[in-house]
mmCIF file of C-alpha atoms in Angstrom:
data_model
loop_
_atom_site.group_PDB
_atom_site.id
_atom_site.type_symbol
_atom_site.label_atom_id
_atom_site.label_comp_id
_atom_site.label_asym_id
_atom_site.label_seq_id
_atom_site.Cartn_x
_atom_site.Cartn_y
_atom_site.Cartn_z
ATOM 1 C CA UNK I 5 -7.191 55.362 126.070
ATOM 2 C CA UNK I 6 -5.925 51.779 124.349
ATOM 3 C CA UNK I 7 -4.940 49.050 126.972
ATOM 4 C CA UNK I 8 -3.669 45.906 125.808
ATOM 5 C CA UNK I 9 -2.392 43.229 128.468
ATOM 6 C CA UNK I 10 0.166 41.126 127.267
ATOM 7 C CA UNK I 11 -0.852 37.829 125.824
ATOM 8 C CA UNK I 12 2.066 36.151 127.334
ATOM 9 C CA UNK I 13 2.576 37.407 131.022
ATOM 10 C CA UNK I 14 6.264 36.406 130.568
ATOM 11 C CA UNK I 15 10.173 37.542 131.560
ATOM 12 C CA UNK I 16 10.922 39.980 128.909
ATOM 13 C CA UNK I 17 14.373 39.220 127.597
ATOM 14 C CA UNK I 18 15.496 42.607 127.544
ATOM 15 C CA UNK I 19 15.898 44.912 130.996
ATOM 16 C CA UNK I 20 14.086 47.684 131.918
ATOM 17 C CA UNK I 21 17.349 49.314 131.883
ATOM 18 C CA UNK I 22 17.998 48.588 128.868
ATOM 19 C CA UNK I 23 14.597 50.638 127.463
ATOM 20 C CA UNK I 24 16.264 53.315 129.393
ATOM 21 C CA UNK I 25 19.338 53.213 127.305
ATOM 22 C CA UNK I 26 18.146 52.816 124.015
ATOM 23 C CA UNK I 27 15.447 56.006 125.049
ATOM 24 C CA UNK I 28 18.355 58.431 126.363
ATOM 25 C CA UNK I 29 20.579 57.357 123.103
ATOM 26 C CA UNK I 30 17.763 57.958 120.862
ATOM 27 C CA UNK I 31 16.613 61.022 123.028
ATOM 28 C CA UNK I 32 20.007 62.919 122.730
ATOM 29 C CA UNK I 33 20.864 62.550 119.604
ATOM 30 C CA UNK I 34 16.799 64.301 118.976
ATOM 31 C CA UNK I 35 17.419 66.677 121.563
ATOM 32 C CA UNK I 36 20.566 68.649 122.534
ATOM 33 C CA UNK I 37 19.580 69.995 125.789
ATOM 34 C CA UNK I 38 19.052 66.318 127.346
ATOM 35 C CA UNK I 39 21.944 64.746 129.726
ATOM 36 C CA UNK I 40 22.462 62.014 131.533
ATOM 37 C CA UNK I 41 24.407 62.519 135.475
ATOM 38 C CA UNK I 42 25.312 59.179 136.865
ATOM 39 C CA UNK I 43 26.745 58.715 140.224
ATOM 40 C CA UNK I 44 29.318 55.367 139.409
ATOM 41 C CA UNK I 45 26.604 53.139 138.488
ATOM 42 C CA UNK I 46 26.791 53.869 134.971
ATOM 43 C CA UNK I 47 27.283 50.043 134.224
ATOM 44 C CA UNK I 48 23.820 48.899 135.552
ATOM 45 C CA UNK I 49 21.888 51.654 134.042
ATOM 46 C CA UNK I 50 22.927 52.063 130.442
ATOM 47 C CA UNK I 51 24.337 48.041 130.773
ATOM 48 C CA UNK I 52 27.445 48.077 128.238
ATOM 49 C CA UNK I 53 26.790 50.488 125.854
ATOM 50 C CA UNK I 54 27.756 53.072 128.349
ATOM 51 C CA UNK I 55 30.820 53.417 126.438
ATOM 52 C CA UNK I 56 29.364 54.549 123.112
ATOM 53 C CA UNK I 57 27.622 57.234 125.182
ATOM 54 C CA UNK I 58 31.024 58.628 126.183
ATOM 55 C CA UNK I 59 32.147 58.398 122.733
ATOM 56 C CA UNK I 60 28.938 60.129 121.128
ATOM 57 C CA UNK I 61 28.144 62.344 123.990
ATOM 58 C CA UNK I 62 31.047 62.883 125.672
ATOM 59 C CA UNK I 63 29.770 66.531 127.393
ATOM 60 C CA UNK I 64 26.369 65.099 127.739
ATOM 61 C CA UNK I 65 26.941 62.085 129.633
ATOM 62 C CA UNK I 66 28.718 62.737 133.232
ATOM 63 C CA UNK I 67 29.938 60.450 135.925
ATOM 64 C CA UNK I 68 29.902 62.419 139.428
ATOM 65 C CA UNK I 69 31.355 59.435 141.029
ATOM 66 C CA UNK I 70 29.822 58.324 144.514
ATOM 67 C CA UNK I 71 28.663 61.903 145.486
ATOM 68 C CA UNK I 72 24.798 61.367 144.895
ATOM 69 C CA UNK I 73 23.711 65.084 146.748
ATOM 70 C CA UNK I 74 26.279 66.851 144.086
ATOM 71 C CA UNK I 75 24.403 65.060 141.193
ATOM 72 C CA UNK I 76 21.705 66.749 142.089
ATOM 73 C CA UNK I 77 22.948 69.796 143.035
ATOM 74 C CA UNK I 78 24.763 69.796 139.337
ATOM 75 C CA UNK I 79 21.567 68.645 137.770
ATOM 76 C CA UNK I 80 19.709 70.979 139.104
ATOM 77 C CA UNK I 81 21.885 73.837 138.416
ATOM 78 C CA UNK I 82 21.755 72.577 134.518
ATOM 79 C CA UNK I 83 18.263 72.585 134.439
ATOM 80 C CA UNK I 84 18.519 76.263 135.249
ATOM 81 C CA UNK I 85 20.437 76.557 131.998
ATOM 82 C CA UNK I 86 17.800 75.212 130.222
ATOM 83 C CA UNK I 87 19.187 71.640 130.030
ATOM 84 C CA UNK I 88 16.975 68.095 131.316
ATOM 85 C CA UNK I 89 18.991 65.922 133.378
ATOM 86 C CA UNK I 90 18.061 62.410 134.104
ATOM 87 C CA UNK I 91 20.355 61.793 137.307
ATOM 88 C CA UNK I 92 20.479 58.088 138.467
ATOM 89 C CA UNK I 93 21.558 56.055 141.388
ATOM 90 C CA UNK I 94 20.003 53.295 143.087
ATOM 91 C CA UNK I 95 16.975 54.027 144.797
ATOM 92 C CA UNK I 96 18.042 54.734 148.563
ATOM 93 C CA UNK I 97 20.856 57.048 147.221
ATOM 94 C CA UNK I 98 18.289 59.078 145.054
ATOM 95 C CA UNK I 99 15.903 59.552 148.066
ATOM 96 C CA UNK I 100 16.886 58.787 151.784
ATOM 97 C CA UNK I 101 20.551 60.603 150.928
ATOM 98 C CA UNK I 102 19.539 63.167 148.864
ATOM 99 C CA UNK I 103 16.366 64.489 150.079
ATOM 100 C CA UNK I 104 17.816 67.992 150.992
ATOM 101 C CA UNK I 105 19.131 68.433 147.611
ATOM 102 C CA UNK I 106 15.913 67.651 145.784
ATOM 103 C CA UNK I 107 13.625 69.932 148.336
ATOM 104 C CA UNK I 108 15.933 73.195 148.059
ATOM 105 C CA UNK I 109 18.095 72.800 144.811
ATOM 106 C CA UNK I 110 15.189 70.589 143.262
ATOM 107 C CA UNK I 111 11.510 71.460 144.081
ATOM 108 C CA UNK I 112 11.894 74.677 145.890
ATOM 109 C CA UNK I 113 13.662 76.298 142.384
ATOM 110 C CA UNK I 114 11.470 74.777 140.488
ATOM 111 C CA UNK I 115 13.712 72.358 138.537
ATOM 112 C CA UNK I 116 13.208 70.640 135.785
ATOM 113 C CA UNK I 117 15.018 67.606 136.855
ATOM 114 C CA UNK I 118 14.334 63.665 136.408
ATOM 115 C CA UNK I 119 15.309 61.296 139.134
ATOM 116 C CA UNK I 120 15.882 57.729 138.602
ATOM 117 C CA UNK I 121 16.004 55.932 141.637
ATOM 118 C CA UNK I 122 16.937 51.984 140.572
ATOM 119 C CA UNK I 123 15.858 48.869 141.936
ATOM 120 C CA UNK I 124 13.552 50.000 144.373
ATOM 121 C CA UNK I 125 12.044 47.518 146.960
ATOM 122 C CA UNK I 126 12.963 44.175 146.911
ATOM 123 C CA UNK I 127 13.770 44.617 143.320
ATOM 124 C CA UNK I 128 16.884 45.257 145.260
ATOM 125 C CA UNK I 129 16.819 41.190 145.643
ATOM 126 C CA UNK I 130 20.957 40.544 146.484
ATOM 127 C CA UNK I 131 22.318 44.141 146.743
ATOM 128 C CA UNK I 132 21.964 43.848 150.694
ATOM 129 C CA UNK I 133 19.376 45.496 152.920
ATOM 130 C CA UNK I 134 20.889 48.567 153.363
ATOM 131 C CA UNK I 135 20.430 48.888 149.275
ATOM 132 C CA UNK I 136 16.422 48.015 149.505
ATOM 133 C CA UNK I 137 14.485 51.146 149.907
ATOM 134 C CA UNK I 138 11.538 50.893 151.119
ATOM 135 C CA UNK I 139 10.460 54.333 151.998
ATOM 136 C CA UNK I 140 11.425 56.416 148.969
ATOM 137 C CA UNK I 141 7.972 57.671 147.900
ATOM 138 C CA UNK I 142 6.913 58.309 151.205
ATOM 139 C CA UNK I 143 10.448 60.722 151.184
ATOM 140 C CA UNK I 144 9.176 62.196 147.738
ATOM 141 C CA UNK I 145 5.320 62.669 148.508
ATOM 142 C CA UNK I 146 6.381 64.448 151.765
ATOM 143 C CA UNK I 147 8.011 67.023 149.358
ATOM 144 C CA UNK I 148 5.791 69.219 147.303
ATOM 145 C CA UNK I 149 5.754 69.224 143.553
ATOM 146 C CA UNK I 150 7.432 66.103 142.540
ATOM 147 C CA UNK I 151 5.677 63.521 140.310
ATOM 148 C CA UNK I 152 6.204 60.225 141.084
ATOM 149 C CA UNK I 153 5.987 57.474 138.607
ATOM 150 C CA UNK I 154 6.582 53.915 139.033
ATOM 151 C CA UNK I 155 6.360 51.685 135.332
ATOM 152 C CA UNK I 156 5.575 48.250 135.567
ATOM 153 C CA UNK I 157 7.058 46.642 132.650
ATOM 154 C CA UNK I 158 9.334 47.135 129.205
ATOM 155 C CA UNK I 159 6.210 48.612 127.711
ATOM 156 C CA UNK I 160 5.357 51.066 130.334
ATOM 157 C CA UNK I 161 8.848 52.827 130.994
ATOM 158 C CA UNK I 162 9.383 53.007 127.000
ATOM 159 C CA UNK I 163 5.513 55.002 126.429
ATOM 160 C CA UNK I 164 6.432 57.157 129.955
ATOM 161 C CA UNK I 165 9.732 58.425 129.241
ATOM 162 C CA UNK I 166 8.987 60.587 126.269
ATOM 163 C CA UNK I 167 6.002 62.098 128.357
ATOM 164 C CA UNK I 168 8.213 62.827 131.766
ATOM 165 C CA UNK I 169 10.635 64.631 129.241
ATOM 166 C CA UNK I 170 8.002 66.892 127.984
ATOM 167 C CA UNK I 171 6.951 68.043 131.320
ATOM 168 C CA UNK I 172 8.530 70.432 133.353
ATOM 169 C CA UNK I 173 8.998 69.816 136.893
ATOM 170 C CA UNK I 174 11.112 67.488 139.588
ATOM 171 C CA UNK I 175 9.956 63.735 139.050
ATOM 172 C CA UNK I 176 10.782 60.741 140.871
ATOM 173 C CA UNK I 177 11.107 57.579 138.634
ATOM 174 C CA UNK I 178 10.755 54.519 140.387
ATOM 175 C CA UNK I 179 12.343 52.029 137.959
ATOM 176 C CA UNK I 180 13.250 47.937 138.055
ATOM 177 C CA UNK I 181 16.327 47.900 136.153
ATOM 178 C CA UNK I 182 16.664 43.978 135.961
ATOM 179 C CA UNK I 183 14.375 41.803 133.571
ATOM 180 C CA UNK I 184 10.699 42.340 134.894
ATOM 181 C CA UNK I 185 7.504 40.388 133.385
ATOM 182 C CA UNK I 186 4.901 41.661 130.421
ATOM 183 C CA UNK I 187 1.802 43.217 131.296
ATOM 184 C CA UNK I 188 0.539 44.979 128.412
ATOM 185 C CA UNK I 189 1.154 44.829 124.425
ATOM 186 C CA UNK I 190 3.165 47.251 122.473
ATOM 187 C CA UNK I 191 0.903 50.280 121.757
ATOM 188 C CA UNK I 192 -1.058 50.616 124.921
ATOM 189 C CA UNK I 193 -1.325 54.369 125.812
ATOM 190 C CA UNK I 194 -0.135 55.899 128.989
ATOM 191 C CA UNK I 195 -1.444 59.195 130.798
ATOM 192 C CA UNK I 196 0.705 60.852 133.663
ATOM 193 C CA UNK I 197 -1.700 60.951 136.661
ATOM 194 C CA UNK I 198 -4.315 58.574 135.405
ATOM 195 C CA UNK I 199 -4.696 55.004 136.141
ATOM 196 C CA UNK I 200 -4.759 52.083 133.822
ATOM 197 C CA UNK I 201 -8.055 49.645 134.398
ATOM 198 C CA UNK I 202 -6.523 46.146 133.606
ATOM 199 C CA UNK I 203 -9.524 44.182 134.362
ATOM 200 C CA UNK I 204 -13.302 45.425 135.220
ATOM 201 C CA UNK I 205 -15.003 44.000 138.598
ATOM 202 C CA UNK I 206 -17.396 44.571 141.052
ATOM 203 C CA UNK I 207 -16.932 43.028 144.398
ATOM 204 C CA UNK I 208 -13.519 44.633 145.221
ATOM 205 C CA UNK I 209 -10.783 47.252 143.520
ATOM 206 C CA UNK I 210 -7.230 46.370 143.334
ATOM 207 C CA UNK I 211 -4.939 49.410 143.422
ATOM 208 C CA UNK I 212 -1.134 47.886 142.348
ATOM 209 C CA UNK I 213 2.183 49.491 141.105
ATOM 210 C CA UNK I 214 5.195 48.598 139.771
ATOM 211 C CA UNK I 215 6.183 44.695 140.211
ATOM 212 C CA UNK I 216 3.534 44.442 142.130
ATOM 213 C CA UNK I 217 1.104 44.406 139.210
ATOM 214 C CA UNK I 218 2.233 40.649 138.458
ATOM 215 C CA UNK I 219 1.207 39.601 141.817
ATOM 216 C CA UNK I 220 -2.001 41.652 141.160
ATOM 217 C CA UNK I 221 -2.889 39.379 138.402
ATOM 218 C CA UNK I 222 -2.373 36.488 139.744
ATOM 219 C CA UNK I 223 -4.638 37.702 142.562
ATOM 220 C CA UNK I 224 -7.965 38.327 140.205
ATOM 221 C CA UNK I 225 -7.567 35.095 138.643
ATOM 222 C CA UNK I 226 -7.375 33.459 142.202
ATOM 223 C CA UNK I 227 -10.328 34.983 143.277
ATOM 224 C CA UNK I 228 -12.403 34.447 140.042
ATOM 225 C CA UNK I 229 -11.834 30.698 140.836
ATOM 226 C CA UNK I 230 -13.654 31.649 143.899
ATOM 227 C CA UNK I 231 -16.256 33.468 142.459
ATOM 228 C CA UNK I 232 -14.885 37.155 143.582
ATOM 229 C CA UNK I 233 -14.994 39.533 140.443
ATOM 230 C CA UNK I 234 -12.207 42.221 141.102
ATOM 231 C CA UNK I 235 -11.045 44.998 139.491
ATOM 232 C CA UNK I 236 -7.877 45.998 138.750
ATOM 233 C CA UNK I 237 -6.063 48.851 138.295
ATOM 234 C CA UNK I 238 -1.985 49.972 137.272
ATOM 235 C CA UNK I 239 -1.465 53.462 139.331
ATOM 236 C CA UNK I 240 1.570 53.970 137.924
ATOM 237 C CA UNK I 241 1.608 57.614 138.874
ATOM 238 C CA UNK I 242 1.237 57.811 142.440
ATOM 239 C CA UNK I 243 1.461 62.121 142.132
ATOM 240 C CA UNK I 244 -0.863 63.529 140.740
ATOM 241 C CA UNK I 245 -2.806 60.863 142.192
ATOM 242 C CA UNK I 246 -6.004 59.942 139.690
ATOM 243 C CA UNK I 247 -8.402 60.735 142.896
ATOM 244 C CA UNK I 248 -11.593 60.565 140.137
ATOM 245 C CA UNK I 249 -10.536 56.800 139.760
ATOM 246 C CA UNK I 250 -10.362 55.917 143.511
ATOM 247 C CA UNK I 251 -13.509 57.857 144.461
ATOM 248 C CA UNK I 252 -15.421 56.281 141.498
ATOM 249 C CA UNK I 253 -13.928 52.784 142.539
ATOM 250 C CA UNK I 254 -14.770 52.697 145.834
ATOM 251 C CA UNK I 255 -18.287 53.761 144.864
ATOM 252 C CA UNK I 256 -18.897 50.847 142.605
ATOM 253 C CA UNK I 257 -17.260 48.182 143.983
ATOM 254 C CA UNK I 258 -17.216 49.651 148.087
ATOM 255 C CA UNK I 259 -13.802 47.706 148.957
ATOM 256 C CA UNK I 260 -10.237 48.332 147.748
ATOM 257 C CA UNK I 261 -6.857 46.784 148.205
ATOM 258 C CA UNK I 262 -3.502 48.605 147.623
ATOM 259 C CA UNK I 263 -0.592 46.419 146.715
ATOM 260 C CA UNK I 264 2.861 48.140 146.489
ATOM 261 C CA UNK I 265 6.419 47.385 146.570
ATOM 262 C CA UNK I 266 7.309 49.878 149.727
ATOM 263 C CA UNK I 267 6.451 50.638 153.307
ATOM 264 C CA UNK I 268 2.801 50.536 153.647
ATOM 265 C CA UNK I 269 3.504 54.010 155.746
ATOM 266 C CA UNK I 270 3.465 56.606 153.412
ATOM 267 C CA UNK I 271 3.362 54.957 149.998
ATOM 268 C CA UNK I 272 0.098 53.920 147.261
ATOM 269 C CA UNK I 273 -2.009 52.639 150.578
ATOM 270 C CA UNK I 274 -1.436 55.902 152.548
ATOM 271 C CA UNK I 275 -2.523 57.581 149.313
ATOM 272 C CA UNK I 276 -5.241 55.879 148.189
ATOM 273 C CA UNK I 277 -6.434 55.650 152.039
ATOM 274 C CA UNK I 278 -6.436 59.236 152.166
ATOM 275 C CA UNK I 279 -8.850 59.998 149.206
ATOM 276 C CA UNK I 280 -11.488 57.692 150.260
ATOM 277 C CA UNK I 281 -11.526 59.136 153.517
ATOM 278 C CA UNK I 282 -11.985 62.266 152.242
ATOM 279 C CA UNK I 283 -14.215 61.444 149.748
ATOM 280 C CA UNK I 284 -15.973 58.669 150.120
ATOM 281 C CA UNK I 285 -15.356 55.925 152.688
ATOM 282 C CA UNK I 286 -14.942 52.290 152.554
ATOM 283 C CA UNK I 287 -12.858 49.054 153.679
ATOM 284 C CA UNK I 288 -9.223 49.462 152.556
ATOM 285 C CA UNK I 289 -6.603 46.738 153.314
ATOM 286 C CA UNK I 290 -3.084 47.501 152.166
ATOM 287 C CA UNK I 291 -0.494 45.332 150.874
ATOM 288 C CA UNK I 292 2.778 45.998 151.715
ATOM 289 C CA UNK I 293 6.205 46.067 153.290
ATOM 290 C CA UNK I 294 5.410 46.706 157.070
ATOM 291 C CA UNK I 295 7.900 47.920 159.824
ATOM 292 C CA UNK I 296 10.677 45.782 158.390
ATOM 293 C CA UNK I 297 13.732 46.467 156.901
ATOM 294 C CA UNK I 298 15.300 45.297 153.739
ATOM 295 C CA UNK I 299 17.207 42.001 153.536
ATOM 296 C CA UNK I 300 19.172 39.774 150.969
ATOM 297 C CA UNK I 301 17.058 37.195 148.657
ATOM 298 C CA UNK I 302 15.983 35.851 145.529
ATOM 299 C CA UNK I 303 12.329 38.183 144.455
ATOM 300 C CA UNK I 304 9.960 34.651 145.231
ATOM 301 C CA UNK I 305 11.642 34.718 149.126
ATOM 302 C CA UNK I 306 11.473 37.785 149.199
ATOM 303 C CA UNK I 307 7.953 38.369 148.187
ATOM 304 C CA UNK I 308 6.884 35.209 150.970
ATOM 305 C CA UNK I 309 8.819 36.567 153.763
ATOM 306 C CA UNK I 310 6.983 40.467 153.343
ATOM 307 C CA UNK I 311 3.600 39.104 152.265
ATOM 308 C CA UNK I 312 3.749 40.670 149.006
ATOM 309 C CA UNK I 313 2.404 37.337 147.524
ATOM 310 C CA UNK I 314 -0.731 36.895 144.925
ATOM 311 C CA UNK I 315 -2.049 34.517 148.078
ATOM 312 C CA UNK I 316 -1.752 37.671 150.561
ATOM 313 C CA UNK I 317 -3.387 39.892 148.008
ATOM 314 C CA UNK I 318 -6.577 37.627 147.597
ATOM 315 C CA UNK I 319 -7.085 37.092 151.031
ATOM 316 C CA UNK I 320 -6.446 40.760 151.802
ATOM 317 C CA UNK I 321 -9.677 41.662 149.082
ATOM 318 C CA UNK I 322 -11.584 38.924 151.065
ATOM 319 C CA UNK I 323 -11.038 40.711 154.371
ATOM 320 C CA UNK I 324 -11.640 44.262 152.801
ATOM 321 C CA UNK I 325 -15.368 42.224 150.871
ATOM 322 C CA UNK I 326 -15.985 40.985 154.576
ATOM 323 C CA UNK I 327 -15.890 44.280 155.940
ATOM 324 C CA UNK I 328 -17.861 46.043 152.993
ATOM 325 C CA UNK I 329 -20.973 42.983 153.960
ATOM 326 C CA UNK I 330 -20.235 43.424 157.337
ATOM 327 C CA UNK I 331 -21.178 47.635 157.224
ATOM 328 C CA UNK I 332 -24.219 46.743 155.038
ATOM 329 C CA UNK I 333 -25.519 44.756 157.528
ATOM 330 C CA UNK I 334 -25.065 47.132 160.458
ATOM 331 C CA UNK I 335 -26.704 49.434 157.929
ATOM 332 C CA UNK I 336 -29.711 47.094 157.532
ATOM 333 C CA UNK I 337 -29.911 46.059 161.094
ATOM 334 C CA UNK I 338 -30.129 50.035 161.854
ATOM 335 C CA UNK I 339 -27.019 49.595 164.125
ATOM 336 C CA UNK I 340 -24.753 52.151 161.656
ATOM 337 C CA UNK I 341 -25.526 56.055 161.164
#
């Protein structure tokens, strides 16, 4: 596997969203059986070139309107036909109000249906609270089945959305549609259920996803200043989960921090929490949105007021490093069985 981090670490000009469109454009014109289902949000998906998709692919590109449950009804009865729809809203519309659809039409058929859910988290930034999901993977991990991916950057979502095509089955696609910041170089290699190691350490693991990964980064270098050598890994595929990775992390380094964009009920921490419990225990600390709901903000507020910060994630692997020492000791001292 070749990973490449991005010598530059900055905004990337172009949007997610727009990787998505030039994909689906390319990807239809290759392949007749792919469509796109969009639920009125066409505009902030495909940007403006949404109307040379209705020219081009005028039977292949459908608007539903606001009726997010029917898109995946439709979607799903298409994939029965042999066709793979990508259905998009934003992310509470393509979780929290469809879930029904997606467990009966979706994953209980057996569908071979992508889900984009769009600006999940406080990527969400100024569509309003009620827009800022942040318990949509818990919703899609409670269902069986459905993969769950979550790219971090331009370079990510363009290697991942060739693979998701190729494989049959329900996925959830967790996806920033705005401009998000570099993390790896153009012709870095991407595995569904395996995690990318960004940076080797020993003292502490760093699980991140999504935008979180930028904080994650700033995190290492904070605590190399400090002396603290952490490791740091991209689990951009939260199901399958890469348990080998998380059991052989928390072996060799014997702390780990999760850092997600979500809930910390039910999302990467829950996850990752449950594998080293059931394989092999150690200090987790988890990073993440808890028992709040969404509000309206620029990303930076946003990050400060939920303690989703490159600060909070340092001082998190401190706490989990403190623990780690602290169960050595009782081991040494005899006091631990």
């Amino acid at each position: 596997m070749s990973i490449q981090l991005s010598k530059t670490s900055k905004l990337n000009e172009n949007t997610i969203a727009s990787v998505y469109s030039d994909y689906l454009f390319e990807g239809m014109g290759r392949n007749q059986k792919l469509m796109h289902i969009e639920c009125d949000l066409g505009l902030s998906i495909v940007k403006f070139d949404i109307f040379k998709f209705a020219e081009q692919y005028p039977d292949r590109f459908v608007n539903v309107g606001i009726a997010e449950a029917n898109a995946v009804g439709f979607a799903c009865g298409l994939s029965h036909q042999n066709f793979i729809p990508y259905v998009h809203s934003f992310g509470p519309f393509m979780s929290r109000r469809v879930a029904d659809q997606v467990f009966m039409a979706g994953a209980y058929s057996n569908a071979n249906v992508k889900l984009i859910g769009s600006d999940p988290g406080i990527v969400a930034a100024y569509n309003g609270g009620t827009h800022m999901p942040f318990e949509d993977i818990a919703i899609m991990r409670s269902i069986p089945t459905i993969k769950i991916v979550e790219p971090a950057d331009n370079v990510s979502a363009k290697a991942l959305f060739p693979l998701i095509e190729k494989d049959y089955g329900m996925y959830y696609i967790r996806l920033a549609r705005k401009n998000v910041v570099d993390i790896y170089e153009e012709g870095t290699s991407f595995e569904i259920g395996k995690g990318n190691i960004l940076c080797e350490g020993t003292d502490v693991t760093i699980f991140a996803m999504g935008v979180m990964l930028e904080e994650a980064l700033k995190a290492v270098h904070l605590l190399k200043n400090e002396n603290i050598s952490a490791k740091l890994v991209d689990m951009f595929t939260i199901r399958p989960l890469d348990r080998d990775l998380i059991i052989q992390s928390a072996k060799e380094t014997g702390a780990i921090v999760t850092c997600e964009n979500h809930s910390v009920n039910g999302g990467l921490g829950d996850a990752v929490s449950q594998v080293v419990f059931e394989e092999h225990i150690v200090p987790v600390e988890r990073i993440g949105v808890k028992e709040k709901f969404g509000q309206v903000g620029d990303m930076d507020f946003l990050k400060e007021e939920y303690n989703l910060t490159a600060k909070d994630i340092a001082n998190a692997a401190k706490v989990a490093i403190s623990k780690k020492e602290s169960v050595y000791h009782e081991k040494k001292n005899g006091h631990f069985s």
